[in-house]
Tab-separated table of C-alpha atoms in Angstrom:
chain	number	residue	atom	x	y	z
G	231	MET	CA	14.318	4.840	5.407
G	232	ARG	CA	12.905	6.105	2.090
G	233	ASN	CA	15.111	3.550	0.202
G	234	PHE	CA	13.188	0.731	1.966
G	235	LEU	CA	11.134	-0.419	-0.713
G	236	PRO	CA	13.027	-0.935	-4.148
G	237	LYS	CA	13.375	1.572	-6.528
G	238	ILE	CA	12.655	0.296	-9.867
G	239	THR	CA	11.502	2.593	-12.301
G	240	ILE	CA	8.793	1.061	-14.684
G	241	VAL	CA	7.799	2.800	-17.857
G	242	LEU	CA	3.987	3.267	-17.787
G	243	PHE	CA	1.842	3.970	-20.581
G	244	PHE	CA	-1.785	4.807	-19.886
G	245	SER	CA	-4.203	5.964	-22.444
G	246	VAL	CA	-7.801	7.022	-21.327
G	247	PRO	CA	-10.201	4.776	-23.071
G	248	MET	CA	-13.328	6.206	-24.005
G	249	GLY	CA	-15.347	4.181	-21.527
G	250	PHE	CA	-14.221	5.942	-18.500
G	251	LEU	CA	-16.886	7.377	-16.175
G	252	TRP	CA	-15.985	10.334	-14.455
G	253	ALA	CA	-16.626	12.410	-11.157
G	254	GLU	CA	-19.358	11.056	-8.838
G	255	GLU	CA	-19.937	7.704	-10.572
G	256	GLY	CA	-16.074	6.899	-10.292
G	257	ARG	CA	-15.946	8.083	-6.919
G	258	ASP	CA	-18.803	6.363	-5.732
G	259	ARG	CA	-17.648	2.849	-7.370
G	260	LEU	CA	-14.333	3.581	-5.572
G	261	ASN	CA	-15.979	4.070	-2.337
G	262	ALA	CA	-17.836	0.816	-2.746
G	263	VAL	CA	-14.541	-0.904	-3.330
G	264	ILE	CA	-13.029	0.659	-0.172
G	265	GLY	CA	-16.150	-0.283	1.830
G	266	LYS	CA	-15.558	-3.730	0.677
G	267	MET	CA	-12.174	-3.855	2.005
G	268	ASN	CA	-12.968	-2.152	5.154
G	269	SER	CA	-15.682	-4.775	5.809
G	270	LEU	CA	-13.187	-7.682	5.761
G	271	GLU	CA	-12.140	-8.821	9.145
G	272	SER	CA	-8.744	-10.334	7.767
G	273	PHE	CA	-7.172	-11.121	4.494
G	274	ARG	CA	-3.784	-12.499	3.398
G	275	ALA	CA	-2.335	-12.318	-0.183
G	276	SER	CA	0.798	-13.011	-1.891
G	277	VAL	CA	2.291	-9.635	-3.491
G	278	THR	CA	4.909	-8.899	-6.102
G	279	ILE	CA	6.536	-5.576	-6.187
G	280	ASN	CA	7.762	-3.916	-9.305
G	281	GLY	CA	7.686	-7.508	-10.843
G	282	GLY	CA	10.309	-8.805	-8.709
G	283	LEU	CA	10.264	-8.549	-5.068
G	284	THR	CA	7.828	-11.214	-3.527
G	285	GLY	CA	6.237	-11.494	-0.208
G	286	VAL	CA	3.053	-12.235	1.819
G	287	VAL	CA	1.034	-9.278	3.314
G	288	SER	CA	-1.360	-10.037	6.080
G	289	PHE	CA	-4.228	-7.669	7.447
G	290	LYS	CA	-6.379	-7.710	10.230
G	291	SER	CA	-9.073	-5.174	11.336
G	292	PRO	CA	-8.636	-2.693	12.784
G	293	ASN	CA	-5.260	-1.384	11.153
G	294	GLN	CA	-3.078	-4.257	11.709
G	295	LEU	CA	-0.626	-5.201	8.938
G	296	HIS	CA	2.348	-7.564	8.447
G	297	ALA	CA	4.228	-7.891	5.472
G	298	ARG	CA	7.324	-10.087	4.954
G	299	PHE	CA	9.351	-9.970	1.766
G	300	SER	CA	11.411	-12.501	0.148
G	301	ASP	CA	14.531	-10.665	0.928
G	302	GLY	CA	13.836	-10.934	4.647
G	303	ARG	CA	12.492	-7.247	5.157
G	304	ILE	CA	9.497	-6.818	7.214
G	305	ILE	CA	6.670	-4.324	7.501
G	306	SER	CA	4.455	-4.766	10.482
G	307	SER	CA	1.880	-2.598	12.467
G	308	ASN	CA	-0.188	-3.219	15.406
G	309	GLY	CA	-2.290	-0.265	14.703
G	310	ARG	CA	-0.088	1.906	17.059
G	311	ILE	CA	3.419	1.349	15.991
G	312	LEU	CA	4.633	0.728	12.165
G	313	TRP	CA	7.942	-1.098	11.984
G	314	PHE	CA	10.259	-1.259	8.952
G	315	TYR	CA	12.939	-3.869	9.373
G	316	ASN	CA	15.766	-4.705	7.002
G	317	PRO	CA	18.054	-7.563	7.921
G	318	ASP	CA	20.748	-6.606	5.540
G	319	SER	CA	21.447	-3.347	7.448
G	320	SER	CA	20.039	-4.413	10.900
G	321	ILE	CA	18.122	-1.302	10.826
G	322	ALA	CA	14.514	-1.043	12.169
G	323	GLY	CA	12.380	2.043	11.862
G	324	LYS	CA	9.756	2.559	14.497
G	325	GLN	CA	6.850	4.945	13.393
G	326	ASP	CA	4.566	6.302	15.599
G	327	LEU	CA	1.219	6.218	13.922
G	328	LYS	CA	-0.776	8.462	16.210
G	329	GLY	CA	-4.352	7.819	14.816
G	330	VAL	CA	-3.338	8.133	11.197
G	331	SER	CA	-5.866	6.312	9.012
G	332	GLY	CA	-4.236	3.783	6.758
G	333	GLY	CA	-5.314	0.946	4.464
G	334	LEU	CA	-6.621	1.353	1.170
G	335	GLY	CA	-9.073	3.714	2.271
G	336	GLY	CA	-6.357	6.347	3.480
G	337	LEU	CA	-4.244	5.697	0.479
G	338	LEU	CA	-6.862	6.404	-2.090
G	339	SER	CA	-8.821	9.341	-0.244
G	340	GLY	CA	-8.622	12.991	-1.045
G	341	TYR	CA	-7.944	12.534	-4.792
G	342	GLU	CA	-9.462	15.346	-7.094
G	343	ASN	CA	-9.916	13.315	-9.972
G	344	VAL	CA	-11.317	9.842	-10.048
G	345	SER	CA	-12.502	7.958	-13.024
G	346	VAL	CA	-13.354	4.274	-13.804
G	347	SER	CA	-13.431	1.903	-16.916
G	348	GLY	CA	-14.688	-1.677	-16.163
G	349	ARG	CA	-12.694	-2.774	-13.157
G	350	THR	CA	-9.839	0.068	-13.397
G	351	PHE	CA	-9.756	3.294	-11.472
G	352	ARG	CA	-7.539	6.078	-12.241
G	353	LEU	CA	-7.066	8.607	-9.447
G	354	THR	CA	-5.108	11.990	-10.071
G	355	SER	CA	-4.137	14.993	-7.918
G	356	THR	CA	-1.448	17.484	-7.964
G	357	THR	CA	-1.293	17.900	-4.158
G	358	LYS	CA	-0.813	14.157	-3.046
G	359	ARG	CA	2.499	12.303	-2.622
G	360	TYR	CA	1.286	10.027	-5.485
G	361	ASN	CA	0.319	12.143	-8.355
G	362	GLU	CA	-1.486	9.083	-9.968
G	363	ILE	CA	-2.799	5.861	-8.783
G	364	ILE	CA	-4.066	3.041	-10.904
G	365	LEU	CA	-6.194	0.355	-9.008
G	366	VAL	CA	-7.239	-2.887	-10.793
G	367	VAL	CA	-9.720	-4.810	-8.898
G	368	SER	CA	-11.191	-8.455	-9.322
G	369	ASP	CA	-14.847	-9.284	-10.032
G	370	ASN	CA	-15.443	-9.300	-6.098
G	371	ASP	CA	-13.842	-5.800	-5.751
G	372	LEU	CA	-10.604	-7.067	-4.115
G	373	PRO	CA	-7.198	-5.350	-5.357
G	374	ARG	CA	-5.413	-7.172	-8.165
G	375	VAL	CA	-2.966	-4.513	-9.195
G	376	LEU	CA	-1.996	-1.141	-7.578
G	377	LYS	CA	0.324	1.146	-9.448
G	378	MET	CA	1.194	4.423	-7.941
G	379	LYS	CA	3.090	7.265	-9.563
G	380	ARG	CA	5.076	9.976	-7.778
G	381	SER	CA	5.717	13.638	-9.269
G	382	ASP	CA	9.405	12.474	-9.991
G	383	GLU	CA	7.987	9.797	-12.260
G	384	GLU	CA	9.028	6.926	-9.777
G	385	ILE	CA	6.292	4.017	-10.053
G	386	THR	CA	5.720	1.340	-7.695
G	387	GLU	CA	3.490	-1.415	-8.706
G	388	VAL	CA	2.190	-3.886	-6.298
G	389	ALA	CA	0.554	-7.006	-7.725
G	390	PHE	CA	-1.825	-9.210	-5.403
G	391	SER	CA	-2.567	-12.956	-5.809
G	392	GLY	CA	-4.182	-15.718	-3.743
G	393	ILE	CA	-6.215	-13.425	-1.660
G	394	ALA	CA	-7.901	-15.262	1.235
G	395	THR	CA	-10.347	-13.264	3.116
G	396	ASN	CA	-11.742	-13.506	6.710
G	397	ILE	CA	-9.290	-16.052	7.879
G	398	GLY	CA	-7.943	-16.594	11.497
G	399	LEU	CA	-4.835	-14.430	12.107
G	400	GLY	CA	-3.449	-14.258	15.580
G	401	THR	CA	-2.623	-10.762	17.019
G	402	GLY	CA	0.950	-12.025	17.735
G	403	LEU	CA	1.756	-11.681	13.918
G	404	PHE	CA	1.079	-7.868	14.386
G	405	ASN	CA	3.359	-7.213	17.478
G	406	PHE	CA	6.802	-7.234	15.636
G	407	GLN	CA	9.972	-6.904	17.681
G	408	PRO	CA	13.200	-6.521	15.776
G	409	PRO	CA	16.211	-8.457	16.815
G	410	THR	CA	18.000	-6.591	20.116
G	411	SER	CA	21.049	-5.964	17.998
G	412	SER	CA	19.082	-3.761	15.564
G	413	GLN	CA	19.576	0.012	15.315
G	414	ILE	CA	16.334	1.614	15.788
G	415	VAL	CA	15.443	4.866	14.041
G	416	GLU	CA	12.492	6.728	15.641
G	417	ASN	CA	9.725	8.073	13.309
G	418	PRO	CA	11.648	8.017	10.185
G	419	LEU	CA	8.610	8.876	8.064
G	420	ASN	CA	8.623	12.399	10.010
G	421	GLN	CA	12.163	13.150	8.799
G	422	LYS	CA	13.166	15.427	5.945
G	423	GLU	CA	15.509	14.152	3.477
C-alpha cells in the first residue's frame, strides 16, 4: 500500500529568506492556521498531487475524509476506518484508526523547528516521517500548497484550489465500501516493508 500515492520525485530548492520568523512566533502563527482549519465544519477542494494526479477532497468534522482521484483511486474515512482503494488492482486497504488524530493538526504537530515568512511555513524535524514540510496558506489561512519531504528525499506536493468551506456534506460520502470483488488488506499502515 506504500505505493498508493504516486512516487514522482520533484526537485525542490528552498532558500531561507531573511524575513523568516522563528520559534514561538512561527509556532503561534501555525497554531492559528491549524485552529482555523479545526474550526471548519466542512470543506471541499480540488487537489493536484505532484503536478499530475488530480482529484477532489472533501472533509467533514470530526475526522471524516473522502478523496477521489482522476485515476479512480479513493481514500475515505468515517473517523474510525480509513480506506485506500485502487480500482486497477482491485485492492482495498482497511486501516483501523483507533483514535489516531489526523487532519492538518496531526500532520503538522511535533516539529522541533517552525519558521514563517509571510504566508509560508517551514517545519523541520529529524524524527518525524517527513523531515521537512512547507505549507503555503492563502490570505484567509486556508492551505494552498503542502510539500512534504521524507528523509529519502522523496517529495510529495499537494496543491489546493477552489476551496469551499462549511458546505453541506452528507455522512454517506464518508462511509466508503469497496466493491465486493476487492481484495481487502487489513491495517496496511501497520505493516513493515
